PDB file of C-alpha atoms in Angstrom:
ATOM      1  CA  MET A   1     -85.478 -27.081  -5.770  1.00 59.00           C
ATOM      2  CA  ASN A   2     -83.518 -26.086  -9.026  1.00 64.00           C
ATOM      3  CA  ILE A   3     -79.736 -26.356  -9.215  1.00 66.00           C
ATOM      4  CA  ILE A   4     -78.507 -24.216 -11.855  1.00 67.00           C
ATOM      5  CA  THR A   5     -74.730 -25.350 -12.758  1.00 69.00           C
ATOM      6  CA  GLU A   6     -72.205 -23.516 -14.823  1.00 70.00           C
ATOM      7  CA  ARG A   7     -71.122 -25.285 -17.434  1.00 73.00           C
ATOM      8  CA  PRO A   8     -67.377 -25.855 -18.234  1.00 71.00           C
ATOM      9  CA  SER A   9     -66.208 -22.944 -21.237  1.00 75.00           C
ATOM     10  CA  ALA A  10     -63.085 -23.786 -23.487  1.00 82.00           C
ATOM     11  CA  LYS A  11     -60.016 -25.428 -21.960  1.00 89.00           C
ATOM     12  CA  ARG A  12     -57.773 -22.554 -21.350  1.00 91.00           C
ATOM     13  CA  ARG A  13     -53.506 -23.138 -21.843  1.00 93.00           C
ATOM     14  CA  LEU A  14     -51.302 -21.059 -20.564  1.00 93.00           C
ATOM     15  CA  ALA A  15     -48.810 -20.731 -22.278  1.00 94.00           C
ATOM     16  CA  ASP A  16     -50.712 -19.663 -24.868  1.00 95.00           C
ATOM     17  CA  GLU A  17     -52.264 -16.894 -23.168  1.00 94.00           C
ATOM     18  CA  TYR A  18     -49.226 -15.454 -21.887  1.00 94.00           C
ATOM     19  CA  PRO A  19     -46.448 -16.707 -23.915  1.00 96.00           C
ATOM     20  CA  ASP A  20     -44.128 -14.434 -22.871  1.00 96.00           C
ATOM     21  CA  ARG A  21     -42.224 -13.161 -19.676  1.00 94.00           C
ATOM     22  CA  VAL A  22     -45.903 -11.503 -17.653  1.00 95.00           C
ATOM     23  CA  ARG A  23     -44.825  -7.881 -16.565  1.00 95.00           C
ATOM     24  CA  PRO A  24     -47.190  -5.633 -13.077  1.00 94.00           C
ATOM     25  CA  SER A  25     -49.552  -4.264 -14.403  1.00 94.00           C
ATOM     26  CA  LYS A  26     -48.822  -1.480 -11.661  1.00 93.00           C
ATOM     27  CA  LEU A  27     -46.712  -0.824  -7.899  1.00 93.00           C
ATOM     28  CA  ALA A  28     -50.574  -1.057  -6.494  1.00 96.00           C
ATOM     29  CA  HIS A  29     -49.598  -0.166  -3.242  1.00 97.00           C
ATOM     30  CA  ALA A  30     -47.531   0.377   0.055  1.00 97.00           C
ATOM     31  CA  VAL A  31     -47.753  -1.094   3.468  1.00 97.00           C
ATOM     32  CA  LEU A  32     -45.594  -0.038   6.761  1.00 97.00           C
ATOM     33  CA  THR A  33     -46.041  -1.240  10.280  1.00 97.00           C
ATOM     34  CA  THR A  34     -46.030   1.839  12.982  1.00 97.00           C
ATOM     35  CA  PRO A  35     -46.095   1.692  16.647  1.00 96.00           C
ATOM     36  CA  ASN A  36     -48.005   4.948  17.095  1.00 97.00           C
ATOM     37  CA  LEU A  37     -51.062   4.049  14.523  1.00 98.00           C
ATOM     38  CA  PRO A  38     -53.028   7.295  15.083  1.00 98.00           C
ATOM     39  CA  ARG A  39     -50.023   9.764  14.760  1.00 98.00           C
ATOM     40  CA  ALA A  40     -48.798   7.650  11.371  1.00 98.00           C
ATOM     41  CA  ARG A  41     -52.727   8.006  10.045  1.00 98.00           C
ATOM     42  CA  GLY A  42     -52.967  11.195  10.653  1.00 98.00           C
ATOM     43  CA  TRP A  43     -49.733  11.751   9.131  1.00 98.00           C
ATOM     44  CA  TYR A  44     -50.717  10.687   5.510  1.00 98.00           C
ATOM     45  CA  LEU A  45     -53.921  11.463   5.525  1.00 98.00           C
ATOM     46  CA  ASN A  46     -52.697  14.709   5.696  1.00 98.00           C
ATOM     47  CA  ALA A  47     -49.188  14.969   3.518  1.00 97.00           C
ATOM     48  CA  LEU A  48     -51.441  12.687   1.156  1.00 98.00           C
ATOM     49  CA  ALA A  49     -54.307  14.320   0.986  1.00 97.00           C
ATOM     50  CA  ALA A  50     -56.081  10.664   1.048  1.00 98.00           C
ATOM     51  CA  LYS A  51     -59.112   8.963   2.640  1.00 98.00           C
ATOM     52  CA  VAL A  52     -59.497   5.530   5.096  1.00 98.00           C
ATOM     53  CA  ALA A  53     -60.763   2.943   3.003  1.00 97.00           C
ATOM     54  CA  PHE A  54     -60.388   0.877   6.077  1.00 98.00           C
ATOM     55  CA  GLU A  55     -59.678   0.773   9.370  1.00 98.00           C
ATOM     56  CA  ASN A  56     -60.000  -0.764  13.121  1.00 97.00           C
ATOM     57  CA  ASP A  57     -57.397  -0.147  16.005  1.00 95.00           C
ATOM     58  CA  LYS A  58     -54.800  -2.665  14.812  1.00 97.00           C
ATOM     59  CA  VAL A  59     -54.896  -1.206  10.757  1.00 98.00           C
ATOM     60  CA  CYS A  60     -55.517   1.571   8.244  1.00 98.00           C
ATOM     61  CA  PHE A  61     -55.211   1.704   4.916  1.00 98.00           C
ATOM     62  CA  MET A  62     -55.847   4.559   2.425  1.00 98.00           C
ATOM     63  CA  THR A  63     -56.620   5.701  -0.579  1.00 98.00           C
ATOM     64  CA  TYR A  64     -55.670   9.052  -2.882  1.00 97.00           C
ATOM     65  CA  ASP A  65     -57.082   8.192  -6.417  1.00 96.00           C
ATOM     66  CA  ASN A  66     -59.259   5.336  -7.818  1.00 94.00           C
ATOM     67  CA  GLU A  67     -57.225   2.198  -6.498  1.00 95.00           C
ATOM     68  CA  HIS A  68     -58.744   0.235  -3.379  1.00 95.00           C
ATOM     69  CA  HIS A  69     -55.906   1.365  -1.027  1.00 96.00           C
ATOM     70  CA  ARG A  70     -52.274   3.409  -1.817  1.00 97.00           C
ATOM     71  CA  ILE A  71     -50.823   2.899   1.873  1.00 98.00           C
ATOM     72  CA  GLY A  72     -51.682   0.262   4.887  1.00 98.00           C
ATOM     73  CA  LEU A  73     -50.347   0.750   8.336  1.00 98.00           C
ATOM     74  CA  ILE A  74     -49.947  -1.784  10.242  1.00 98.00           C
ATOM     75  CA  ALA A  75     -49.638  -1.682  14.306  1.00 97.00           C
ATOM     76  CA  LEU A  76     -47.734  -4.978  15.191  1.00 94.00           C
ATOM     77  CA  PRO A  77     -46.727  -5.672  18.727  1.00 93.00           C
ATOM     78  CA  LYS A  78     -43.462  -5.516  20.111  1.00 93.00           C
ATOM     79  CA  LEU A  79     -41.747  -3.800  16.910  1.00 94.00           C
ATOM     80  CA  VAL A  80     -37.912  -2.296  17.489  1.00 94.00           C
ATOM     81  CA  GLU A  81     -36.839   0.483  15.538  1.00 91.00           C
ATOM     82  CA  ARG A  82     -34.304  -0.167  12.877  1.00 90.00           C
ATOM     83  CA  PRO A  83     -31.378   0.361  13.254  1.00 91.00           C
ATOM     84  CA  PRO A  84     -28.630   2.770  11.880  1.00 87.00           C
ATOM     85  CA  ASN A  85     -26.843   2.198   8.310  1.00 88.00           C
ATOM     86  CA  SER A  86     -29.377  -1.005   7.957  1.00 91.00           C
ATOM     87  CA  TRP A  87     -30.338  -2.225   4.148  1.00 93.00           C
ATOM     88  CA  GLY A  88     -34.123  -2.596   3.141  1.00 92.00           C
ATOM     89  CA  LEU A  89     -36.935  -0.111   1.436  1.00 93.00           C
ATOM     90  CA  GLU A  90     -35.159   3.325   1.407  1.00 94.00           C
ATOM     91  CA  HIS A  91     -37.867   5.321   0.364  1.00 96.00           C
ATOM     92  CA  LEU A  92     -41.712   5.141  -0.761  1.00 97.00           C
ATOM     93  CA  ALA A  93     -41.997   7.880  -3.898  1.00 97.00           C
ATOM     94  CA  PHE A  94     -44.991   9.710  -4.940  1.00 97.00           C
ATOM     95  CA  SER A  95     -45.190  12.145  -8.716  1.00 97.00           C
ATOM     96  CA  TYR A  96     -47.235  14.367  -9.044  1.00 97.00           C
ATOM     97  CA  PRO A  97     -48.095  15.898 -12.537  1.00 96.00           C
ATOM     98  CA  THR A  98     -47.150  19.604 -12.989  1.00 97.00           C
ATOM     99  CA  LEU A  99     -44.487  21.697 -10.984  1.00 97.00           C
ATOM    100  CA  GLY A 100     -47.140  23.494 -10.207  1.00 97.00           C
ATOM    101  CA  ALA A 101     -48.842  20.804  -7.863  1.00 97.00           C
ATOM    102  CA  LEU A 102     -45.755  19.688  -6.210  1.00 98.00           C
ATOM    103  CA  LEU A 103     -44.584  23.368  -4.921  1.00 98.00           C
ATOM    104  CA  SER A 104     -47.987  23.617  -3.815  1.00 97.00           C
ATOM    105  CA  GLN A 105     -48.319  20.179  -2.062  1.00 98.00           C
ATOM    106  CA  PHE A 106     -44.548  21.846  -0.617  1.00 97.00           C
ATOM    107  CA  ARG A 107     -46.902  24.980   0.347  1.00 97.00           C
ATOM    108  CA  TYR A 108     -49.359  23.669   1.875  1.00 97.00           C
ATOM    109  CA  LEU A 109     -47.090  21.040   4.248  1.00 97.00           C
ATOM    110  CA  SER A 110     -45.108  24.113   5.207  1.00 97.00           C
ATOM    111  CA  SER A 111     -48.761  25.121   6.909  1.00 96.00           C
ATOM    112  CA  GLN A 112     -48.837  22.264   8.349  1.00 96.00           C
ATOM    113  CA  GLY A 113     -44.689  22.001   9.729  1.00 97.00           C
ATOM    114  CA  ILE A 114     -43.787  19.899   7.492  1.00 97.00           C
ATOM    115  CA  THR A 115     -40.897  20.775   5.673  1.00 98.00           C
ATOM    116  CA  PRO A 116     -38.321  18.413   3.247  1.00 98.00           C
ATOM    117  CA  TYR A 117     -34.901  17.729   4.777  1.00 98.00           C
ATOM    118  CA  TRP A 118     -33.909  17.448   1.335  1.00 98.00           C
ATOM    119  CA  ALA A 119     -34.714  19.616  -2.069  1.00 98.00           C
ATOM    120  CA  ILE A 120     -33.083  18.427  -5.244  1.00 98.00           C
ATOM    121  CA  ASN A 121     -33.199  18.284  -8.723  1.00 98.00           C
ATOM    122  CA  HIS A 122     -32.184  14.757  -9.941  1.00 97.00           C
ATOM    123  CA  GLY A 123     -32.540  16.316 -13.434  1.00 96.00           C
ATOM    124  CA  PRO A 124     -35.378  13.388 -14.480  1.00 96.00           C
ATOM    125  CA  THR A 125     -37.445  14.592 -11.182  1.00 97.00           C
ATOM    126  CA  ILE A 126     -37.709  17.806  -9.051  1.00 98.00           C
ATOM    127  CA  SER A 127     -38.310  16.306  -5.670  1.00 98.00           C
ATOM    128  CA  PHE A 128     -38.950  17.031  -2.319  1.00 98.00           C
ATOM    129  CA  TYR A 129     -37.780  14.136   0.832  1.00 98.00           C
ATOM    130  CA  TYR A 130     -39.593  14.588   3.705  1.00 98.00           C
ATOM    131  CA  ARG A 131     -39.656  11.415   7.270  1.00 97.00           C
ATOM    132  CA  ASP A 132     -42.517  10.488   8.435  1.00 97.00           C
ATOM    133  CA  PRO A 133     -42.692  10.278  11.854  1.00 97.00           C
ATOM    134  CA  ASP A 134     -41.498   6.982  12.422  1.00 96.00           C
ATOM    135  CA  GLY A 135     -38.297   8.128  10.524  1.00 95.00           C
ATOM    136  CA  ASN A 136     -39.217   6.682   7.054  1.00 96.00           C
ATOM    137  CA  LYS A 137     -38.543   8.366   3.571  1.00 96.00           C
ATOM    138  CA  ILE A 138     -41.051   9.857   0.865  1.00 97.00           C
ATOM    139  CA  GLU A 139     -40.447  11.652  -1.966  1.00 98.00           C
ATOM    140  CA  MET A 140     -42.660  14.010  -3.780  1.00 98.00           C
ATOM    141  CA  ASP A 141     -41.642  14.685  -7.153  1.00 98.00           C
ATOM    142  CA  TYR A 142     -42.142  16.189 -10.559  1.00 98.00           C
ATOM    143  CA  ASP A 143     -41.189  14.508 -13.697  1.00 97.00           C
ATOM    144  CA  VAL A 144     -39.223  16.536 -15.539  1.00 97.00           C
ATOM    145  CA  PHE A 145     -39.219  15.105 -18.582  1.00 96.00           C
ATOM    146  CA  PRO A 146     -42.972  13.325 -20.364  1.00 92.00           C
ATOM    147  CA  THR A 147     -41.784  10.520 -22.291  1.00 95.00           C
ATOM    148  CA  VAL A 148     -39.204   8.119 -21.258  1.00 94.00           C
ATOM    149  CA  SER A 149     -37.163   8.215 -24.397  1.00 96.00           C
ATOM    150  CA  GLU A 150     -36.547  12.226 -23.006  1.00 95.00           C
ATOM    151  CA  VAL A 151     -35.261  10.609 -20.032  1.00 94.00           C
ATOM    152  CA  ASP A 152     -32.788   8.051 -21.876  1.00 95.00           C
ATOM    153  CA  ALA A 153     -31.554  10.567 -23.886  1.00 94.00           C
ATOM    154  CA  PHE A 154     -31.230  12.353 -20.624  1.00 93.00           C
ATOM    155  CA  PHE A 155     -29.028   9.736 -19.453  1.00 93.00           C
ATOM    156  CA  ALA A 156     -27.408   8.677 -23.157  1.00 94.00           C
ATOM    157  CA  ALA A 157     -26.043  12.001 -23.177  1.00 92.00           C
ATOM    158  CA  GLY A 158     -23.493  11.506 -19.440  1.00 91.00           C
ATOM    159  CA  ASN A 159     -25.112  14.177 -17.354  1.00 89.00           C
ATOM    160  CA  TYR A 160     -25.357  10.919 -14.458  1.00 91.00           C
ATOM    161  CA  GLU A 161     -21.494   9.777 -15.290  1.00 91.00           C
ATOM    162  CA  GLU A 162     -20.918  13.447 -14.473  1.00 90.00           C
ATOM    163  CA  ASN A 163     -24.056  13.713 -11.514  1.00 95.00           C
ATOM    164  CA  PHE A 164     -25.598  10.700 -10.580  1.00 95.00           C
ATOM    165  CA  MET A 165     -27.385  12.780  -7.381  1.00 96.00           C
ATOM    166  CA  GLY A 166     -28.342  16.277  -8.589  1.00 97.00           C
ATOM    167  CA  ILE A 167     -28.415  19.927  -7.416  1.00 97.00           C
ATOM    168  CA  ILE A 168     -30.136  20.666  -4.338  1.00 98.00           C
ATOM    169  CA  VAL A 169     -32.953  23.189  -5.106  1.00 98.00           C
ATOM    170  CA  ASP A 170     -34.911  25.814  -2.567  1.00 98.00           C
ATOM    171  CA  PRO A 171     -37.700  25.213  -2.839  1.00 98.00           C
ATOM    172  CA  GLU A 172     -38.958  29.159  -2.051  1.00 98.00           C
ATOM    173  CA  GLU A 173     -36.883  30.055  -4.788  1.00 98.00           C
ATOM    174  CA  LEU A 174     -38.448  27.543  -6.864  1.00 98.00           C
ATOM    175  CA  ILE A 175     -41.863  29.701  -5.940  1.00 98.00           C
ATOM    176  CA  ALA A 176     -41.039  33.080  -6.102  1.00 97.00           C
ATOM    177  CA  LYS A 177     -39.910  32.262 -10.217  1.00 98.00           C
ATOM    178  CA  TYR A 178     -42.763  29.948 -10.724  1.00 97.00           C
ATOM    179  CA  GLU A 179     -44.936  32.926  -9.958  1.00 97.00           C
ATOM    180  CA  ALA A 180     -42.784  35.537 -12.017  1.00 97.00           C
ATOM    181  CA  GLY A 181     -43.659  33.555 -14.865  1.00 97.00           C
ATOM    182  CA  VAL A 182     -39.690  32.413 -15.497  1.00 97.00           C
ATOM    183  CA  PRO A 183     -39.972  29.586 -18.460  1.00 97.00           C
ATOM    184  CA  LEU A 184     -40.598  25.715 -17.554  1.00 97.00           C
ATOM    185  CA  SER A 185     -38.118  24.932 -19.458  1.00 96.00           C
ATOM    186  CA  GLU A 186     -35.779  26.961 -17.295  1.00 97.00           C
ATOM    187  CA  LEU A 187     -36.908  26.025 -13.525  1.00 97.00           C
ATOM    188  CA  VAL A 188     -36.551  21.899 -14.218  1.00 97.00           C
ATOM    189  CA  HIS A 189     -33.038  22.538 -15.595  1.00 96.00           C
ATOM    190  CA  ARG A 190     -30.389  20.776 -13.920  1.00 96.00           C
ATOM    191  CA  PRO A 191     -27.385  23.102 -13.626  1.00 94.00           C
ATOM    192  CA  LYS A 192     -23.097  21.542 -13.593  1.00 93.00           C
ATOM    193  CA  LEU A 193     -22.163  20.277 -10.345  1.00 95.00           C
ATOM    194  CA  PRO A 194     -20.189  23.396  -8.808  1.00 94.00           C
ATOM    195  CA  PRO A 195     -16.566  23.750  -9.495  1.00 94.00           C
ATOM    196  CA  GLY A 196     -14.845  21.353  -6.695  1.00 94.00           C
ATOM    197  CA  MET A 197     -18.132  19.627  -5.490  1.00 95.00           C
ATOM    198  CA  THR A 198     -18.696  15.515  -6.270  1.00 96.00           C
ATOM    199  CA  PRO A 199     -22.231  14.432  -6.499  1.00 96.00           C
ATOM    200  CA  TRP A 200     -21.371  13.490  -2.821  1.00 96.00           C
ATOM    201  CA  ASP A 201     -21.109  16.364  -1.750  1.00 96.00           C
ATOM    202  CA  MET A 202     -25.507  17.556  -3.202  1.00 97.00           C
ATOM    203  CA  ASN A 203     -26.695  14.428  -0.823  1.00 95.00           C
ATOM    204  CA  ARG A 204     -28.080  14.697   2.467  1.00 94.00           C
ATOM    205  CA  SER A 205     -29.954  11.522   4.416  1.00 85.00           C
TER     206      SER A 205
END
């Protein structure tokens, strides 16, 4: 019987390979617990146009791109509802590559009876916020600025000092203007706060 042994490679030294701080290469996935796995499973598969990577009667892992899984759902026993105004994760966010894609997603979800509780132009993003069947907040957004430097310039110009929240928008009005051919720059422009209003007047939670 021949036993094949792998020859050791050259010794490594982590301090030489990684002399600087190491950052994550990506945000890989989020995992949520749920008291009703079939209900949550159906919602995310529909809302994200996802597919199941693995599931059984206790867990479901799903993806919508080339990552092995993006959302995990676990049906743990004896779960209790999180009290209002408790700290922790505020929301999950999913980005769409174009404003048209985001608006198309809004139109599809609306046809399924899934509507946002909040639609807002933050400035850097146009964002629609939804709640999944368990009450978790889900943001679906479009990045207004194609580069980080443009976002930095938006912040540096004092726009968030004046209004850190954004301006509420009407998705149906955006769709009408989009389909009428209104320039993208006009569609994504964030106007000033109305007189007498504060950023908190734009909040919906």
